[in-house]
mmCIF file of C-alpha atoms in Angstrom:
data_model
loop_
_atom_site.group_PDB
_atom_site.id
_atom_site.type_symbol
_atom_site.label_atom_id
_atom_site.label_comp_id
_atom_site.label_asym_id
_atom_site.label_seq_id
_atom_site.Cartn_x
_atom_site.Cartn_y
_atom_site.Cartn_z
ATOM 1 C CA MET A 1 -16.618 -27.219 -60.599
ATOM 2 C CA ALA A 2 -13.749 -27.982 -58.075
ATOM 3 C CA ALA A 3 -12.379 -25.594 -55.529
ATOM 4 C CA THR A 4 -8.922 -25.675 -54.186
ATOM 5 C CA LEU A 5 -8.418 -24.882 -50.610
ATOM 6 C CA GLY A 6 -4.795 -23.290 -49.703
ATOM 7 C CA VAL A 7 -2.966 -24.244 -46.515
ATOM 8 C CA ALA A 8 0.071 -23.193 -45.628
ATOM 9 C CA ALA A 9 2.554 -25.392 -44.034
ATOM 10 C CA VAL A 10 4.464 -25.003 -40.957
ATOM 11 C CA PRO A 11 7.461 -26.815 -40.622
ATOM 12 C CA ALA A 12 7.240 -29.475 -37.563
ATOM 13 C CA ASP A 13 10.262 -27.783 -35.959
ATOM 14 C CA ALA A 14 8.746 -24.483 -36.035
ATOM 15 C CA THR A 15 8.030 -22.636 -32.566
ATOM 16 C CA THR A 16 5.005 -20.265 -32.245
ATOM 17 C CA ALA A 17 6.084 -17.268 -29.999
ATOM 18 C CA THR A 18 3.671 -16.140 -27.664
ATOM 19 C CA THR A 19 3.602 -12.826 -26.307
ATOM 20 C CA THR A 20 2.270 -12.450 -22.618
ATOM 21 C CA GLN A 21 1.540 -9.224 -21.917
ATOM 22 C CA THR A 22 1.307 -7.948 -18.354
ATOM 23 C CA THR A 23 -0.451 -4.564 -17.878
ATOM 24 C CA ALA A 24 0.487 -3.092 -14.862
ATOM 25 C CA CYS A 25 -2.525 -1.878 -12.961
ATOM 26 C CA PRO A 26 -2.650 2.348 -11.920
ATOM 27 C CA THR A 27 -0.493 2.768 -8.683
ATOM 28 C CA GLY A 28 -0.269 6.163 -6.715
ATOM 29 C CA TRP A 29 -4.199 6.832 -6.228
ATOM 30 C CA GLY A 30 -3.223 6.657 -1.831
ATOM 31 C CA SER A 31 -5.501 6.376 0.838
ATOM 32 C CA LEU A 32 -6.164 9.661 1.903
ATOM 33 C CA ALA A 33 -9.413 11.440 1.808
ATOM 34 C CA LYS A 34 -10.419 12.963 -1.638
ATOM 35 C CA THR A 35 -12.907 15.665 -1.784
ATOM 36 C CA ARG A 36 -14.345 18.452 -4.059
ATOM 37 C CA SER A 37 -16.183 21.037 -3.743
ATOM 38 C CA ALA A 38 -19.292 21.775 -5.519
ATOM 39 C CA ALA A 39 -23.064 20.611 -4.886
ATOM 40 C CA THR A 40 -26.417 19.848 -7.040
ATOM 41 C CA SER A 41 -30.131 19.904 -6.153
ATOM 42 C CA GLU A 42 -30.206 17.144 -8.964
ATOM 43 C CA SER A 43 -30.988 14.095 -7.079
ATOM 44 C CA VAL A 44 -29.267 10.584 -7.118
ATOM 45 C CA THR A 45 -31.477 7.890 -8.956
ATOM 46 C CA ASN A 46 -29.164 4.816 -9.012
ATOM 47 C CA ILE A 47 -25.709 3.467 -7.323
ATOM 48 C CA ARG A 48 -23.880 0.680 -9.073
ATOM 49 C CA THR A 49 -20.819 -1.067 -9.210
ATOM 50 C CA GLY A 50 -18.812 -3.275 -11.679
ATOM 51 C CA ARG A 51 -15.615 -5.274 -11.644
ATOM 52 C CA HIS A 52 -12.530 -4.574 -13.611
ATOM 53 C CA ALA A 53 -9.110 -6.084 -13.642
ATOM 54 C CA CYS A 54 -7.294 -3.637 -11.857
ATOM 55 C CA PHE A 55 -10.225 -2.161 -9.528
ATOM 56 C CA ASP A 56 -13.526 -2.404 -8.227
ATOM 57 C CA ARG A 57 -16.025 0.508 -8.620
ATOM 58 C CA MET A 58 -18.598 2.168 -7.654
ATOM 59 C CA VAL A 59 -20.787 4.942 -9.959
ATOM 60 C CA VAL A 60 -23.419 6.959 -8.240
ATOM 61 C CA ASP A 61 -25.814 8.274 -10.663
ATOM 62 C CA VAL A 62 -27.090 12.150 -10.711
ATOM 63 C CA PRO A 63 -28.831 12.810 -13.889
ATOM 64 C CA GLY A 64 -29.201 16.267 -14.879
ATOM 65 C CA ALA A 65 -26.011 17.168 -12.409
ATOM 66 C CA GLY A 66 -23.628 17.235 -15.409
ATOM 67 C CA THR A 67 -19.738 17.506 -14.292
ATOM 68 C CA SER A 68 -19.319 21.424 -12.571
ATOM 69 C CA HIS A 69 -22.011 20.804 -9.747
ATOM 70 C CA LEU A 70 -21.064 17.321 -8.733
ATOM 71 C CA GLY A 71 -18.884 17.439 -5.606
ATOM 72 C CA TYR A 72 -18.160 14.601 -2.871
ATOM 73 C CA SER A 73 -15.800 13.397 -0.045
ATOM 74 C CA VAL A 74 -14.492 9.983 0.294
ATOM 75 C CA ARG A 75 -12.554 8.990 3.310
ATOM 76 C CA TYR A 76 -11.761 6.201 5.299
ATOM 77 C CA VAL A 77 -13.626 5.964 8.493
ATOM 78 C CA SER A 78 -13.080 3.540 11.491
ATOM 79 C CA ARG A 79 -17.283 3.282 11.984
ATOM 80 C CA LEU A 80 -20.045 4.570 9.695
ATOM 81 C CA TYR A 81 -22.099 7.093 11.630
ATOM 82 C CA GLN A 82 -25.362 8.179 9.807
ATOM 83 C CA ASP A 83 -25.415 11.798 9.374
ATOM 84 C CA GLY A 84 -28.373 13.861 11.322
ATOM 85 C CA SER A 85 -29.057 10.623 13.877
ATOM 86 C CA GLY A 86 -25.528 9.937 14.716
ATOM 87 C CA LYS A 87 -27.030 6.086 14.292
ATOM 88 C CA TYR A 88 -24.002 3.268 13.896
ATOM 89 C CA ILE A 89 -24.413 1.644 10.826
ATOM 90 C CA PRO A 90 -22.244 -1.658 10.676
ATOM 91 C CA VAL A 91 -20.393 -2.073 7.370
ATOM 92 C CA ALA A 92 -18.835 -5.620 6.575
ATOM 93 C CA GLY A 93 -15.179 -5.350 5.336
ATOM 94 C CA GLY A 94 -11.663 -5.108 6.562
ATOM 95 C CA ALA A 95 -11.976 -1.346 6.004
ATOM 96 C CA VAL A 96 -14.625 1.213 5.203
ATOM 97 C CA LEU A 97 -14.839 3.778 2.902
ATOM 98 C CA GLU A 98 -17.461 6.752 3.696
ATOM 99 C CA VAL A 99 -18.361 8.318 0.603
ATOM 100 C CA ARG A 100 -20.454 11.194 0.601
ATOM 101 C CA VAL A 101 -21.773 12.810 -2.703
ATOM 102 C CA ALA A 102 -23.419 16.262 -2.405
ATOM 103 C CA ALA A 103 -26.335 15.521 -4.459
ATOM 104 C CA PRO A 104 -29.664 14.446 -2.415
ATOM 105 C CA ALA A 105 -31.331 10.966 -2.955
ATOM 106 C CA TYR A 106 -35.100 12.764 -2.665
ATOM 107 C CA ASP A 107 -36.879 15.316 -4.757
ATOM 108 C CA VAL A 108 -35.897 18.579 -3.361
ATOM 109 C CA ASP A 109 -39.734 19.979 -4.156
ATOM 110 C CA THR A 110 -41.532 17.427 -2.866
ATOM 111 C CA GLY A 111 -38.998 15.287 -0.137
ATOM 112 C CA LYS A 112 -40.128 11.721 -2.160
ATOM 113 C CA PRO A 113 -37.059 9.457 -2.355
ATOM 114 C CA THR A 114 -35.460 9.035 -5.395
ATOM 115 C CA TYR A 115 -33.298 6.212 -4.637
ATOM 116 C CA PRO A 116 -35.112 3.201 -3.236
ATOM 117 C CA ALA A 117 -33.183 2.547 -0.086
ATOM 118 C CA ARG A 118 -33.526 2.642 3.896
ATOM 119 C CA ALA A 119 -30.927 3.608 5.998
ATOM 120 C CA GLY A 120 -28.546 1.106 7.071
ATOM 121 C CA GLN A 121 -29.810 -1.179 4.066
ATOM 122 C CA ARG A 122 -27.929 -3.002 1.792
ATOM 123 C CA LEU A 123 -27.624 -0.893 -1.542
ATOM 124 C CA THR A 124 -30.425 -1.948 -3.696
ATOM 125 C CA GLY A 125 -29.762 -3.722 -6.994
ATOM 126 C CA VAL A 126 -25.959 -4.100 -5.834
ATOM 127 C CA ASP A 127 -24.236 -7.898 -5.295
ATOM 128 C CA LEU A 128 -21.128 -7.907 -4.489
ATOM 129 C CA THR A 129 -20.510 -11.666 -4.941
ATOM 130 C CA GLY A 130 -17.294 -12.524 -6.793
ATOM 131 C CA TYR A 131 -15.777 -9.366 -6.392
ATOM 132 C CA ARG A 132 -11.858 -8.662 -5.187
ATOM 133 C CA THR A 133 -12.196 -5.826 -3.218
ATOM 134 C CA PHE A 134 -15.637 -4.563 -2.309
ATOM 135 C CA ARG A 135 -17.261 -6.660 0.939
ATOM 136 C CA ASP A 136 -20.401 -4.360 1.668
ATOM 137 C CA ALA A 137 -22.264 -1.516 0.350
ATOM 138 C CA ARG A 138 -24.862 0.276 2.896
ATOM 139 C CA PHE A 139 -26.800 3.090 2.146
ATOM 140 C CA ALA A 140 -26.505 5.499 5.142
ATOM 141 C CA GLY A 141 -29.107 7.958 4.273
ATOM 142 C CA SER A 142 -29.733 11.556 2.770
ATOM 143 C CA PHE A 143 -29.261 14.402 4.994
ATOM 144 C CA GLU A 144 -29.578 18.014 4.065
ATOM 145 C CA GLY A 145 -28.531 17.530 0.317
ATOM 146 C CA ASP A 146 -26.063 14.829 0.818
ATOM 147 C CA THR A 147 -26.228 11.403 0.269
ATOM 148 C CA GLN A 148 -23.883 9.185 2.354
ATOM 149 C CA ILE A 149 -22.810 5.639 1.866
ATOM 150 C CA GLY A 150 -20.914 3.219 3.144
ATOM 151 C CA LEU A 151 -18.731 0.679 1.221
ATOM 152 C CA GLY A 152 -17.129 -2.379 2.816
ATOM 153 C CA VAL A 153 -13.646 -3.177 1.241
ATOM 154 C CA ARG A 154 -11.719 -5.771 1.900
ATOM 155 C CA ALA A 155 -8.596 -3.837 3.449
ATOM 156 C CA ARG A 156 -7.269 -0.117 3.456
ATOM 157 C CA LEU A 157 -6.584 0.222 -0.400
ATOM 158 C CA PRO A 158 -5.887 3.131 -2.453
ATOM 159 C CA PHE A 159 -8.661 4.558 -4.289
ATOM 160 C CA ARG A 160 -9.599 7.307 -6.593
ATOM 161 C CA VAL A 161 -12.712 9.355 -7.022
ATOM 162 C CA TRP A 162 -13.765 11.284 -10.311
ATOM 163 C CA VAL A 163 -16.394 12.710 -11.585
ATOM 164 C CA ALA A 164 -18.068 12.017 -15.155
ATOM 165 C CA THR A 165 -21.129 13.640 -16.678
ATOM 166 C CA ASP A 166 -23.854 13.113 -14.045
ATOM 167 C CA ARG A 167 -21.942 10.908 -12.218
ATOM 168 C CA VAL A 168 -19.239 10.523 -9.222
ATOM 169 C CA VAL A 169 -17.148 7.494 -9.801
ATOM 170 C CA VAL A 170 -15.146 5.830 -7.056
ATOM 171 C CA ASP A 171 -12.534 3.262 -7.911
ATOM 172 C CA VAL A 172 -10.831 0.859 -5.168
ATOM 173 C CA ALA A 173 -7.716 -1.077 -6.193
ATOM 174 C CA HIS A 174 -7.073 -4.517 -5.536
ATOM 175 C CA ASN A 175 -3.815 -4.024 -4.151
ATOM 176 C CA TRP A 176 -0.865 -1.675 -3.857
ATOM 177 C CA THR A 177 1.425 -2.740 -5.737
ATOM 178 C CA GLY A 178 0.011 -2.485 -9.179
ATOM 179 C CA ALA A 179 0.180 -6.021 -10.145
ATOM 180 C CA ARG A 180 -2.769 -8.018 -11.360
#
């Protein structure tokens, strides 16, 4: 049994058109403080980061909080000071975002930590090698139901904050222009 394989002939002078699609990154986020008034007694259990084409992302997981009870305050600060003690926490980078999530990093009934980190130390399990915008991420602590994080970024860049089910998301743009 013989099989015939059909191959389309392409003239030698044919040109192949390639379309380079440039996707513009979102702009207009700004660098002013962003807040959402809400709070939960559900606990922070994880903080993770990710790299995207237009921005770097940090996600704070609060299982069981849903969306309506998650609050936050995110703003640029000149220096990060721990709530309660006032202790200065150095954060590397050209600018520092203070991220506060209105959820404790401890069990409210027992006081035991639910996120394994110590104040002033790098975030557990977060490796920022290869990130375009993020430079450092420090746990500042959890005090009176709020969890505080210092996020060191390359420069004072636009950012957005939003809530998804059981998490607060912080995206920091790679630049101001929206170019990749």
